[in-house]
């Protein structure tokens, strides 16, 4: 496979919060990898802007360490890091005061494409947006990138949208959900809409149900304070799982264009039924394998925040009426994996008799690790002894199928940052999409609060609470195993 790097014009990128954890782990190493790939042209500038009182030299040291620690092993020619560092600058700014803004304004070149990455808490988004305009750094072509969490309910999301809308048009706002930058997530669209094979079967007539699982083995140690105010519903379901659901369930957009795609995703969210209480299981992990239980890591020893959630969702439209979607996500589960399984219906009549057993096709889409797809196909078990059927996987690991270059695809952050520079909003969430997702989420959370719902305990490194198994078993179905 030939790796294609689409060139961009020189640009200025300001990273507010450039000294923070996200910048060090993802944004700066990602930019370096794009530089190595030849995608960041000479003449571009990357300017860290944060509260810390550093000079450019100190920030370059931080960048060097971030690249060395989190650079992901890309081998670049000698001298590349020095050339990259020559593009790096730093300004001390206070998002809430006037410190540093006049200096920053002298560095940002309005004649180039410029983008401003808000890698800071959402409480600062409005302040940054206002100052970018007041200090005359932005024009109609400037872009701002904002991180999750985008609000904690509909009201706060609306307030954030309004604070940004005062200063920037919706076409300039890039709300990141890094799941949308994953290679396989985009492949989902390629598979659905680039092949004749799947789309005719992609509906309730042929699909029995769909499962989406995002499982982590890590707990909340070190992030308990943040996580306990959020929980699996706000931290994962409202954004990442909802986005996956939308891409799996949406109608084919007329073209692969930002608003066409996002219009279709929005229709899915608006067609979601409210979830019945008995179709949701919340869990909290217990101690195990040298790590303490959930409540040990958070301030409130009687916390009712969920570290696991499983739910059955229904989409009320012609395509999906009658096909349930089962979503599951949690911490301290058996394996770190994200996958989607499309379970097709049984053949209407088995000509091979009861002995051959029940068989159906399943399409599994693995987002991580080992991105790829598997389609289970029923065949005859080889050898004599009659017609015994067996399911075998047609396995397509992208790394194997597409050669070494496939393992070197840009990670989600790299791809999304370059999309910002190219001005392509397709893989970013639109304001109305985020608000619709919160409106649906709020109803569920309000229900828990009204019922004083308490999450069920589950064993660390298990598949979650037994109630989650019971919920799907009531429908005569089972969860696919959580495994890598
Ligand atoms: P962090 O606390 O590590 O860094 C915060 C940065 O913001 C620092 O550079 C700090 O100097 C700067 N800052 C804080 N107050 C400021 C002010 N008044 N003026 C100017 N700069 C100020 O945070 P982080 O983990 O890097 O997260 C940044 C944002 O990204 C948050 O909204 C977070 O929720 C989100 N996010 C982080 C991660 C992650 O993996 N760290 C993942 C997804 C989303």
Short mmCIF file of C-alpha atoms and ligand atoms in Angstrom, two decimals:
data_model
loop_
_atom_site.label_atom_id
_atom_site.label_comp_id
_atom_site.label_asym_id
_atom_site.label_seq_id
_atom_site.Cartn_x
_atom_site.Cartn_y
_atom_site.Cartn_z
CA UNK A 1 0.00 0.00 0.00
CA UNK A 2 1.30 3.45 -0.80
CA UNK A 3 0.82 5.85 2.08
CA UNK A 4 -0.68 9.08 0.85
CA UNK A 5 0.02 12.33 2.57
CA UNK A 6 -2.24 15.13 1.46
CA UNK A 7 -0.23 18.34 1.62
CA UNK A 8 -1.58 21.39 3.41
CA UNK A 9 -0.56 25.03 3.26
CA UNK A 10 1.61 26.43 6.09
CA UNK A 11 -0.50 27.20 9.15
CA UNK A 12 -0.33 28.56 12.68
CA UNK A 13 -1.67 26.34 15.46
CA UNK A 14 -1.99 27.70 18.98
CA UNK A 15 -2.42 25.08 21.68
CA UNK A 16 -4.03 26.59 24.76
CA UNK A 17 -3.10 24.22 27.59
CA UNK A 18 0.05 23.30 25.63
CA UNK A 19 1.83 22.17 28.82
CA UNK A 20 -1.04 19.94 29.98
CA UNK A 21 -1.44 16.18 29.99
CA UNK A 22 -3.43 15.92 26.77
CA UNK A 23 -0.99 18.12 24.86
CA UNK A 24 1.99 16.10 26.11
CA UNK A 25 0.47 12.67 25.53
CA UNK A 26 -1.45 13.19 22.31
CA UNK A 27 -1.34 16.55 20.57
CA UNK A 28 2.39 17.32 20.48
CA UNK A 29 3.60 13.76 19.70
CA UNK A 30 0.83 13.54 17.08
CA UNK A 31 2.01 16.74 15.42
CA UNK A 32 5.57 15.45 15.41
CA UNK A 33 4.48 12.22 13.69
CA UNK A 34 2.65 14.26 11.04
CA UNK A 35 5.79 16.35 10.62
CA UNK A 36 7.84 13.18 10.10
CA UNK A 37 5.27 12.03 7.55
CA UNK A 38 5.93 15.25 5.63
CA UNK A 39 2.51 16.71 6.25
CA UNK A 40 3.41 19.83 8.17
CA UNK A 41 5.00 22.27 5.75
CA UNK A 42 7.92 24.50 6.56
CA UNK A 43 6.75 27.94 7.51
CA UNK A 44 4.13 26.60 9.93
CA UNK A 45 4.22 27.53 13.62
CA UNK A 46 2.99 25.60 16.65
CA UNK A 47 2.61 27.88 19.64
CA UNK A 48 2.05 26.55 23.15
CA UNK A 49 0.00 28.92 25.28
CA UNK A 50 -0.63 28.16 28.91
CA UNK A 51 -0.60 29.65 32.36
CA UNK A 52 2.85 28.32 33.30
CA UNK A 53 5.66 30.86 33.15
CA UNK A 54 8.03 29.24 30.64
CA UNK A 55 10.15 30.54 27.80
CA UNK A 56 10.18 28.98 24.34
CA UNK A 57 13.35 26.99 25.16
CA UNK A 58 11.73 25.36 28.18
CA UNK A 59 8.64 24.53 26.16
CA UNK A 60 10.79 22.94 23.44
CA UNK A 61 12.33 20.75 26.15
CA UNK A 62 8.80 19.74 27.20
CA UNK A 63 7.96 18.97 23.56
CA UNK A 64 11.14 16.88 23.18
CA UNK A 65 10.30 14.85 26.28
CA UNK A 66 6.69 14.40 25.15
CA UNK A 67 7.84 13.17 21.73
CA UNK A 68 10.36 10.79 23.30
CA UNK A 69 7.88 9.40 25.80
CA UNK A 70 4.71 9.28 23.70
CA UNK A 71 5.99 9.51 20.13
CA UNK A 72 4.95 5.94 19.36
CA UNK A 73 8.23 4.77 17.87
CA UNK A 74 8.01 6.44 14.47
CA UNK A 75 11.49 6.52 13.04
CA UNK A 76 12.36 9.82 11.47
CA UNK A 77 15.43 10.98 9.70
CA UNK A 78 18.23 12.43 11.83
CA UNK A 79 17.69 16.09 12.54
CA UNK A 80 13.92 15.91 12.09
CA UNK A 81 13.20 16.64 15.72
CA UNK A 82 15.41 19.76 15.61
CA UNK A 83 13.60 20.97 12.51
CA UNK A 84 10.25 20.33 14.19
CA UNK A 85 11.38 22.17 17.33
CA UNK A 86 12.28 25.18 15.20
CA UNK A 87 8.52 25.54 14.54
CA UNK A 88 7.69 25.57 18.24
CA UNK A 89 7.12 28.72 20.28
CA UNK A 90 5.52 29.51 23.62
CA UNK A 91 3.62 32.36 25.22
CA UNK A 92 2.44 32.57 28.83
CA UNK A 93 -1.22 33.52 28.77
CA UNK A 94 -3.98 33.71 31.32
CA UNK A 95 -7.29 32.69 29.80
CA UNK A 96 -9.16 34.71 32.42
CA UNK A 97 -6.91 37.80 32.44
CA UNK A 98 -5.01 39.92 29.94
CA UNK A 99 -1.51 38.49 30.50
CA UNK A 100 0.21 37.40 27.33
CA UNK A 101 -2.57 38.11 24.83
CA UNK A 102 -0.95 41.11 23.15
CA UNK A 103 2.25 39.09 22.72
CA UNK A 104 0.37 36.10 21.33
CA UNK A 105 -1.38 38.40 18.85
CA UNK A 106 1.99 39.46 17.43
CA UNK A 107 2.87 35.82 16.73
CA UNK A 108 -0.33 34.61 15.05
CA UNK A 109 -0.29 35.38 11.33
CA UNK A 110 -3.79 36.13 10.13
CA UNK A 111 -2.80 35.74 6.50
CA UNK A 112 -2.27 31.99 7.10
CA UNK A 113 -4.76 29.31 8.11
CA UNK A 114 -4.88 29.54 11.87
CA UNK A 115 -6.35 27.16 14.40
CA UNK A 116 -6.71 27.42 18.17
CA UNK A 117 -6.84 24.21 20.17
CA UNK A 118 -8.62 24.66 23.51
CA UNK A 119 -6.89 21.87 25.45
CA UNK A 120 -8.10 23.30 28.74
CA UNK A 121 -11.13 22.73 30.96
CA UNK A 122 -14.50 23.71 29.40
CA UNK A 123 -14.87 26.50 31.98
CA UNK A 124 -12.29 28.46 29.94
CA UNK A 125 -13.78 27.98 26.45
CA UNK A 126 -15.86 31.17 26.51
CA UNK A 127 -12.99 33.26 27.90
CA UNK A 128 -10.60 32.05 25.21
CA UNK A 129 -13.10 32.60 22.41
CA UNK A 130 -13.81 36.14 23.60
CA UNK A 131 -10.14 37.07 23.88
CA UNK A 132 -9.25 35.65 20.47
CA UNK A 133 -11.68 38.14 18.95
CA UNK A 134 -10.84 41.03 21.28
CA UNK A 135 -7.13 40.73 20.53
CA UNK A 136 -7.91 40.46 16.84
CA UNK A 137 -6.30 37.08 16.23
CA UNK A 138 -9.19 35.36 14.49
CA UNK A 139 -11.01 35.93 11.23
CA UNK A 140 -13.80 34.10 9.41
CA UNK A 141 -11.44 31.32 8.38
CA UNK A 142 -9.99 30.67 11.87
CA UNK A 143 -10.83 27.38 13.55
CA UNK A 144 -11.24 26.51 17.20
CA UNK A 145 -10.94 22.96 18.52
CA UNK A 146 -12.65 22.02 21.75
CA UNK A 147 -12.20 18.93 23.87
CA UNK A 148 -14.55 16.71 25.76
CA UNK A 149 -16.32 16.90 28.12
CA UNK A 150 -18.62 19.22 26.19
CA UNK A 151 -20.92 19.96 29.11
CA UNK A 152 -22.28 17.61 31.75
CA UNK A 153 -25.94 17.92 30.75
CA UNK A 154 -28.11 19.68 28.18
CA UNK A 155 -28.13 22.96 30.05
CA UNK A 156 -24.33 23.23 30.36
CA UNK A 157 -23.81 22.05 26.77
CA UNK A 158 -26.20 24.76 25.56
CA UNK A 159 -24.37 27.35 27.63
CA UNK A 160 -21.02 26.25 26.13
CA UNK A 161 -22.43 26.33 22.61
CA UNK A 162 -23.82 29.80 23.25
CA UNK A 163 -20.52 31.09 24.67
CA UNK A 164 -18.66 29.90 21.56
CA UNK A 165 -21.39 31.03 19.15
CA UNK A 166 -21.01 34.63 20.39
CA UNK A 167 -17.56 34.74 18.80
CA UNK A 168 -17.34 31.95 16.20
CA UNK A 169 -19.61 30.52 13.54
CA UNK A 170 -20.58 26.83 13.80
CA UNK A 171 -18.48 26.15 10.68
CA UNK A 172 -15.41 27.25 12.66
CA UNK A 173 -16.00 25.04 15.72
CA UNK A 174 -14.42 21.57 15.83
CA UNK A 175 -15.75 19.50 18.76
CA UNK A 176 -13.42 16.53 19.14
CA UNK A 177 -14.58 13.02 19.83
CA UNK A 178 -11.38 11.11 19.19
CA UNK A 179 -13.35 7.90 18.51
CA UNK A 180 -14.41 9.46 15.23
CA UNK A 181 -10.76 9.78 14.21
CA UNK A 182 -10.10 6.05 14.52
CA UNK A 183 -9.30 4.31 11.28
CA UNK A 184 -11.85 1.54 11.78
CA UNK A 185 -14.63 3.97 12.60
CA UNK A 186 -14.16 5.57 9.22
CA UNK A 187 -13.84 2.14 7.72
CA UNK A 188 -17.29 1.44 9.06
CA UNK A 189 -18.59 4.03 6.64
CA UNK A 190 -16.43 2.66 3.82
CA UNK A 191 -17.70 -0.87 4.42
CA UNK A 192 -21.33 0.18 4.68
CA UNK A 193 -21.44 2.64 1.82
CA UNK A 194 -18.64 1.43 -0.45
CA UNK A 195 -19.90 -2.14 -0.85
CA UNK A 196 -23.10 -3.42 -2.36
CA UNK A 197 -22.88 -6.49 -0.13
CA UNK A 198 -23.84 -5.10 3.26
CA UNK A 199 -26.25 -2.20 2.84
CA UNK A 200 -29.22 -4.24 1.51
CA UNK A 201 -28.98 -6.41 4.64
CA UNK A 202 -28.42 -3.51 7.04
CA UNK A 203 -31.91 -3.30 8.54
CA UNK A 204 -34.32 -4.98 10.92
CA UNK A 205 -35.39 -7.50 8.31
CA UNK A 206 -31.96 -9.16 8.34
CA UNK A 207 -30.21 -7.91 11.48
CA UNK A 208 -31.26 -9.59 14.71
CA UNK A 209 -29.41 -7.17 16.97
CA UNK A 210 -26.23 -5.11 17.28
CA UNK A 211 -23.81 -5.05 20.21
CA UNK A 212 -21.35 -2.26 20.95
CA UNK A 213 -18.75 -2.88 23.66
CA UNK A 214 -16.06 -0.50 24.88
CA UNK A 215 -14.22 -2.20 27.74
CA UNK A 216 -11.22 -1.07 29.75
CA UNK A 217 -9.11 -3.01 32.23
CA UNK A 218 -7.95 0.10 34.07
CA UNK A 219 -9.87 1.56 36.97
CA UNK A 220 -10.27 5.17 38.02
CA UNK A 221 -7.14 5.34 40.18
CA UNK A 222 -5.61 8.81 39.86
CA UNK A 223 -8.70 10.23 38.09
CA UNK A 224 -11.31 9.35 40.72
CA UNK A 225 -12.16 12.98 41.50
CA UNK A 226 -13.02 13.79 37.88
CA UNK A 227 -14.62 10.44 37.07
CA UNK A 228 -16.92 10.32 40.08
CA UNK A 229 -18.65 13.51 38.94
CA UNK A 230 -19.23 11.98 35.55
CA UNK A 231 -19.57 8.17 35.46
CA UNK A 232 -19.74 5.83 32.48
CA UNK A 233 -22.92 7.39 31.10
CA UNK A 234 -21.51 10.90 30.78
CA UNK A 235 -17.89 9.89 30.17
CA UNK A 236 -18.45 7.24 27.49
CA UNK A 237 -22.05 6.66 26.42
CA UNK A 238 -23.16 10.22 25.70
CA UNK A 239 -20.23 10.77 23.35
CA UNK A 240 -18.15 7.79 22.15
CA UNK A 241 -20.75 5.01 22.18
CA UNK A 242 -23.43 7.35 20.86
CA UNK A 243 -21.18 8.28 17.95
CA UNK A 244 -20.52 4.63 17.12
CA UNK A 245 -24.23 3.91 17.31
CA UNK A 246 -24.95 6.78 14.95
CA UNK A 247 -22.43 5.60 12.35
CA UNK A 248 -23.72 2.02 12.50
CA UNK A 249 -27.37 3.02 12.34
CA UNK A 250 -27.53 6.14 10.16
CA UNK A 251 -29.05 6.30 6.70
CA UNK A 252 -26.61 6.66 3.79
CA UNK A 253 -25.79 10.36 3.50
CA UNK A 254 -26.12 11.78 -0.01
CA UNK A 255 -22.40 12.51 0.02
CA UNK A 256 -19.41 12.28 2.34
CA UNK A 257 -19.71 15.86 3.35
CA UNK A 258 -19.73 17.31 6.90
CA UNK A 259 -23.33 18.44 7.11
CA UNK A 260 -24.73 15.52 5.12
CA UNK A 261 -23.09 13.03 7.50
CA UNK A 262 -23.95 14.97 10.63
CA UNK A 263 -27.57 15.46 9.57
CA UNK A 264 -27.95 11.68 9.32
CA UNK A 265 -26.29 11.11 12.70
CA UNK A 266 -28.60 13.66 14.29
CA UNK A 267 -31.65 11.84 12.89
CA UNK A 268 -30.53 8.65 14.66
CA UNK A 269 -30.22 10.42 18.02
CA UNK A 270 -33.62 12.00 17.56
CA UNK A 271 -35.14 8.60 16.76
CA UNK A 272 -33.84 7.02 19.99
CA UNK A 273 -36.57 5.80 22.32
CA UNK A 274 -36.27 6.71 25.98
CA UNK A 275 -34.68 3.70 27.71
CA UNK A 276 -36.88 1.74 30.15
CA UNK A 277 -35.32 1.37 33.65
CA UNK A 278 -35.25 -2.46 33.33
CA UNK A 279 -33.20 -2.08 30.14
CA UNK A 280 -30.30 -0.46 31.97
CA UNK A 281 -27.80 -2.05 34.33
CA UNK A 282 -25.33 0.14 36.18
CA UNK A 283 -22.33 -1.33 37.98
CA UNK A 284 -19.44 -0.36 40.22
CA UNK A 285 -16.30 -2.51 40.38
CA UNK A 286 -15.13 -4.32 43.50
CA UNK A 287 -11.55 -4.78 44.71
CA UNK A 288 -9.39 -7.36 43.01
CA UNK A 289 -5.99 -8.16 41.58
CA UNK A 290 -4.09 -5.68 43.80
CA UNK A 291 -6.36 -2.77 43.03
CA UNK A 292 -8.85 -1.35 45.49
CA UNK A 293 -12.55 -1.04 44.74
CA UNK A 294 -14.12 1.93 42.94
CA UNK A 295 -15.14 3.78 46.10
CA UNK A 296 -11.60 3.77 47.50
CA UNK A 297 -10.49 5.96 44.60
CA UNK A 298 -13.17 8.62 44.96
CA UNK A 299 -13.94 11.13 47.69
CA UNK A 300 -17.45 9.94 48.51
CA UNK A 301 -17.29 6.52 50.24
CA UNK A 302 -20.95 5.92 49.38
CA UNK A 303 -20.66 7.12 45.75
CA UNK A 304 -23.48 5.96 43.47
CA UNK A 305 -21.59 6.77 40.26
CA UNK A 306 -21.43 3.90 37.75
CA UNK A 307 -18.14 2.55 36.41
CA UNK A 308 -20.10 0.18 34.16
CA UNK A 309 -23.27 0.50 32.17
CA UNK A 310 -25.14 -1.86 29.89
CA UNK A 311 -28.32 -0.90 28.12
CA UNK A 312 -30.77 -1.97 25.47
CA UNK A 313 -31.65 0.79 23.06
CA UNK A 314 -34.30 1.08 20.38
CA UNK A 315 -34.29 3.30 17.31
CA UNK A 316 -37.77 4.20 16.13
CA UNK A 317 -37.48 4.43 12.39
CA UNK A 318 -38.29 2.25 9.37
CA UNK A 319 -34.83 0.75 9.16
CA UNK A 320 -34.41 -0.32 12.77
CA UNK A 321 -37.85 -0.79 14.37
CA UNK A 322 -37.63 -4.21 16.07
CA UNK A 323 -33.82 -4.50 16.10
CA UNK A 324 -32.36 -3.83 19.54
CA UNK A 325 -28.96 -2.23 20.07
CA UNK A 326 -27.12 -3.45 23.19
CA UNK A 327 -24.42 -1.10 24.46
CA UNK A 328 -21.93 -1.90 27.18
CA UNK A 329 -18.95 -0.02 28.58
CA UNK A 330 -16.99 -0.13 31.79
CA UNK A 331 -13.76 0.04 33.70
CA UNK A 332 -11.91 -2.87 35.32
CA UNK A 333 -13.36 -5.34 32.85
CA UNK A 334 -11.78 -8.53 31.56
CA UNK A 335 -9.95 -7.06 28.57
CA UNK A 336 -9.30 -3.76 26.85
CA UNK A 337 -11.35 -3.90 23.72
CA UNK A 338 -13.73 -1.85 21.62
CA UNK A 339 -15.87 -3.69 19.15
CA UNK A 340 -19.16 -3.73 17.35
CA UNK A 341 -20.96 -6.95 16.45
CA UNK A 342 -23.74 -7.05 13.91
CA UNK A 343 -25.64 -10.30 14.50
CA UNK A 344 -27.67 -11.32 11.47
CA UNK A 345 -30.86 -13.34 11.75
CA UNK A 346 -30.98 -17.10 11.37
CA UNK A 347 -31.75 -18.48 7.93
CA UNK A 348 -35.56 -18.77 7.77
CA UNK A 349 -35.51 -22.53 7.33
CA UNK A 350 -32.75 -25.06 7.86
CA UNK A 351 -32.70 -27.63 5.07
CA UNK A 352 -30.04 -29.57 6.99
CA UNK A 353 -32.26 -30.59 9.90
CA UNK A 354 -32.02 -30.06 13.64
CA UNK A 355 -28.70 -31.92 13.94
CA UNK A 356 -26.90 -29.27 11.92
CA UNK A 357 -27.75 -26.75 14.68
CA UNK A 358 -28.63 -23.08 14.45
CA UNK A 359 -26.16 -20.87 12.62
CA UNK A 360 -26.10 -17.24 11.71
CA UNK A 361 -23.70 -14.70 10.30
CA UNK A 362 -21.95 -12.16 12.47
CA UNK A 363 -19.91 -9.19 11.39
CA UNK A 364 -17.46 -8.09 14.07
CA UNK A 365 -15.73 -4.77 13.76
CA UNK A 366 -12.74 -4.41 16.08
CA UNK A 367 -11.77 -0.86 16.88
CA UNK A 368 -9.00 -1.75 19.28
CA UNK A 369 -6.71 -3.54 19.62
CA UNK A 370 -5.83 -5.10 16.23
CA UNK A 371 -8.24 -3.04 14.15
CA UNK A 372 -10.04 -5.21 11.66
CA UNK A 373 -13.20 -7.04 10.76
CA UNK A 374 -14.38 -10.62 10.92
CA UNK A 375 -17.38 -12.08 9.16
CA UNK A 376 -18.59 -15.45 10.44
CA UNK A 377 -19.81 -17.61 7.59
CA UNK A 378 -21.45 -21.01 7.97
CA UNK A 379 -19.84 -23.85 6.02
CA UNK A 380 -19.83 -27.64 6.05
CA UNK A 381 -17.48 -29.14 8.58
CA UNK A 382 -14.90 -30.94 6.45
CA UNK A 383 -14.81 -34.73 6.36
CA UNK A 384 -17.26 -37.60 6.25
CA UNK A 385 -20.16 -38.10 8.64
CA UNK A 386 -22.96 -36.16 7.06
CA UNK A 387 -23.82 -32.52 6.79
CA UNK A 388 -22.49 -30.93 9.95
CA UNK A 389 -22.31 -27.16 9.85
CA UNK A 390 -19.69 -24.96 11.42
CA UNK A 391 -19.10 -21.19 11.55
CA UNK A 392 -15.72 -20.03 10.32
CA UNK A 393 -14.43 -16.46 10.42
CA UNK A 394 -13.39 -14.63 7.29
CA UNK A 395 -10.82 -12.54 9.07
CA UNK A 396 -9.51 -9.28 7.80
CA UNK A 397 -6.88 -7.76 10.01
CA UNK A 398 -6.06 -4.39 8.46
CA UNK A 399 -2.40 -4.64 9.44
CA UNK A 400 -2.10 -8.02 7.67
CA UNK A 401 -4.25 -7.22 4.67
CA UNK A 402 -2.80 -3.83 3.89
CA UNK A 403 0.83 -4.45 4.77
CA UNK A 404 3.17 -2.57 7.08
CA UNK A 405 1.85 0.86 6.09
CA UNK A 406 -1.50 -0.01 7.68
CA UNK A 407 0.16 -0.20 11.08
CA UNK A 408 1.52 3.26 10.48
CA UNK A 409 -1.79 5.02 9.90
CA UNK A 410 -2.14 8.29 11.78
CA UNK A 411 -3.69 7.90 15.20
CA UNK A 412 -7.03 9.55 15.90
CA UNK A 413 -5.61 12.83 17.19
CA UNK A 414 -3.20 13.22 14.27
CA UNK A 415 -5.93 12.69 11.74
CA UNK A 416 -8.35 15.03 13.47
CA UNK A 417 -5.82 17.84 13.87
CA UNK A 418 -4.96 17.64 10.18
CA UNK A 419 -8.69 17.68 9.35
CA UNK A 420 -8.94 20.93 11.30
CA UNK A 421 -6.14 22.41 9.23
CA UNK A 422 -7.84 21.20 6.04
CA UNK A 423 -11.14 22.65 7.23
CA UNK A 424 -13.00 19.34 7.12
CA UNK A 425 -15.64 19.03 9.88
CA UNK A 426 -17.02 15.61 8.88
CA UNK A 427 -15.46 13.79 11.85
CA UNK A 428 -16.38 16.44 14.43
CA UNK A 429 -19.61 16.78 16.36
CA UNK A 430 -21.97 19.59 15.49
CA UNK A 431 -23.57 21.65 18.26
CA UNK A 432 -27.10 20.34 17.66
CA UNK A 433 -25.82 16.75 17.67
CA UNK A 434 -24.20 17.22 21.08
CA UNK A 435 -27.32 18.86 22.48
CA UNK A 436 -29.58 16.08 21.17
CA UNK A 437 -27.29 13.46 22.76
CA UNK A 438 -27.43 15.28 26.10
CA UNK A 439 -31.23 15.65 25.96
CA UNK A 440 -31.53 11.84 25.63
CA UNK A 441 -28.84 11.22 28.31
CA UNK A 442 -30.39 13.67 30.79
CA UNK A 443 -33.71 11.78 30.81
CA UNK A 444 -31.92 8.60 31.85
CA UNK A 445 -29.80 10.26 34.54
CA UNK A 446 -32.83 12.09 35.94
CA UNK A 447 -34.61 8.73 36.17
CA UNK A 448 -31.76 7.30 38.29
CA UNK A 449 -31.79 10.30 40.53
CA UNK A 450 -35.57 10.11 41.02
CA UNK A 451 -35.34 6.40 41.88
CA UNK A 452 -32.14 6.78 43.99
CA UNK A 453 -30.70 4.02 41.79
CA UNK A 454 -27.64 2.24 43.22
CA UNK A 455 -25.12 0.54 40.88
CA UNK A 456 -24.62 -3.22 41.23
CA UNK A 457 -21.17 -4.40 42.38
CA UNK A 458 -19.16 -6.46 39.90
CA UNK A 459 -15.93 -8.38 40.19
CA UNK A 460 -12.80 -6.65 38.95
CA UNK A 461 -11.60 -8.03 35.61
CA UNK A 462 -14.95 -9.74 34.95
CA UNK A 463 -17.55 -9.14 32.22
CA UNK A 464 -19.55 -6.81 34.47
CA UNK A 465 -22.51 -7.33 36.81
CA UNK A 466 -24.51 -10.54 36.43
CA UNK A 467 -27.61 -8.38 35.98
CA UNK A 468 -26.19 -7.29 32.61
CA UNK A 469 -26.08 -10.94 31.49
CA UNK A 470 -29.62 -11.43 32.81
CA UNK A 471 -30.89 -8.38 30.94
CA UNK A 472 -29.82 -9.66 27.53
CA UNK A 473 -30.69 -13.28 28.43
CA UNK A 474 -34.31 -12.21 28.97
CA UNK A 475 -34.36 -11.50 25.22
CA UNK A 476 -32.88 -14.93 24.46
CA UNK A 477 -29.50 -13.42 23.51
CA UNK A 478 -26.01 -13.37 24.99
CA UNK A 479 -23.22 -10.82 25.10
CA UNK A 480 -20.25 -11.63 22.95
CA UNK A 481 -17.21 -12.36 25.18
CA UNK A 482 -15.02 -9.44 26.21
CA UNK A 483 -11.66 -10.51 24.85
CA UNK A 484 -8.81 -9.07 22.85
P1 LIG B 1 -4.20 19.52 32.47
O1 LIG B 1 -4.73 19.95 33.80
O2 LIG B 1 -3.11 18.51 32.43
O3 LIG B 1 -3.67 20.80 31.68
C1 LIG B 1 -4.38 22.00 31.66
C2 LIG B 1 -3.64 23.03 30.84
O4 LIG B 1 -4.43 24.21 30.84
C3 LIG B 1 -2.27 23.41 31.38
O5 LIG B 1 -1.41 23.66 30.29
C4 LIG B 1 -2.54 24.72 32.11
O6 LIG B 1 -1.40 25.60 32.15
C5 LIG B 1 -3.61 25.32 31.23
N1 LIG B 1 -4.44 26.28 31.96
C6 LIG B 1 -5.20 26.06 33.05
N2 LIG B 1 -5.79 27.21 33.44
C7 LIG B 1 -5.39 28.17 32.58
C8 LIG B 1 -5.65 29.57 32.45
N3 LIG B 1 -6.45 30.22 33.29
N4 LIG B 1 -5.08 30.22 31.43
C9 LIG B 1 -4.28 29.58 30.54
N5 LIG B 1 -3.99 28.27 30.63
C10 LIG B 1 -4.54 27.58 31.63
O7 LIG B 1 -5.46 19.05 31.62
P2 LIG B 1 -5.50 18.00 30.40
O8 LIG B 1 -5.58 16.63 30.96
O9 LIG B 1 -4.41 18.32 29.45
O10 LIG B 1 -6.92 18.30 29.77
C11 LIG B 1 -7.20 19.44 28.97
C12 LIG B 1 -8.63 19.32 28.43
O11 LIG B 1 -8.72 18.16 27.62
C13 LIG B 1 -9.68 19.13 29.52
O12 LIG B 1 -10.87 19.75 29.10
C14 LIG B 1 -9.88 17.64 29.56
O13 LIG B 1 -11.15 17.28 30.03
C15 LIG B 1 -9.72 17.29 28.11
N6 LIG B 1 -9.31 15.91 27.85
C16 LIG B 1 -8.16 15.42 28.37
C17 LIG B 1 -7.78 14.12 28.09
C18 LIG B 1 -6.50 13.56 28.62
O14 LIG B 1 -6.19 12.42 28.27
N7 LIG B 1 -5.75 14.28 29.42
C19 LIG B 1 -8.60 13.31 27.28
C20 LIG B 1 -9.76 13.84 26.74
C21 LIG B 1 -10.10 15.15 27.03
#
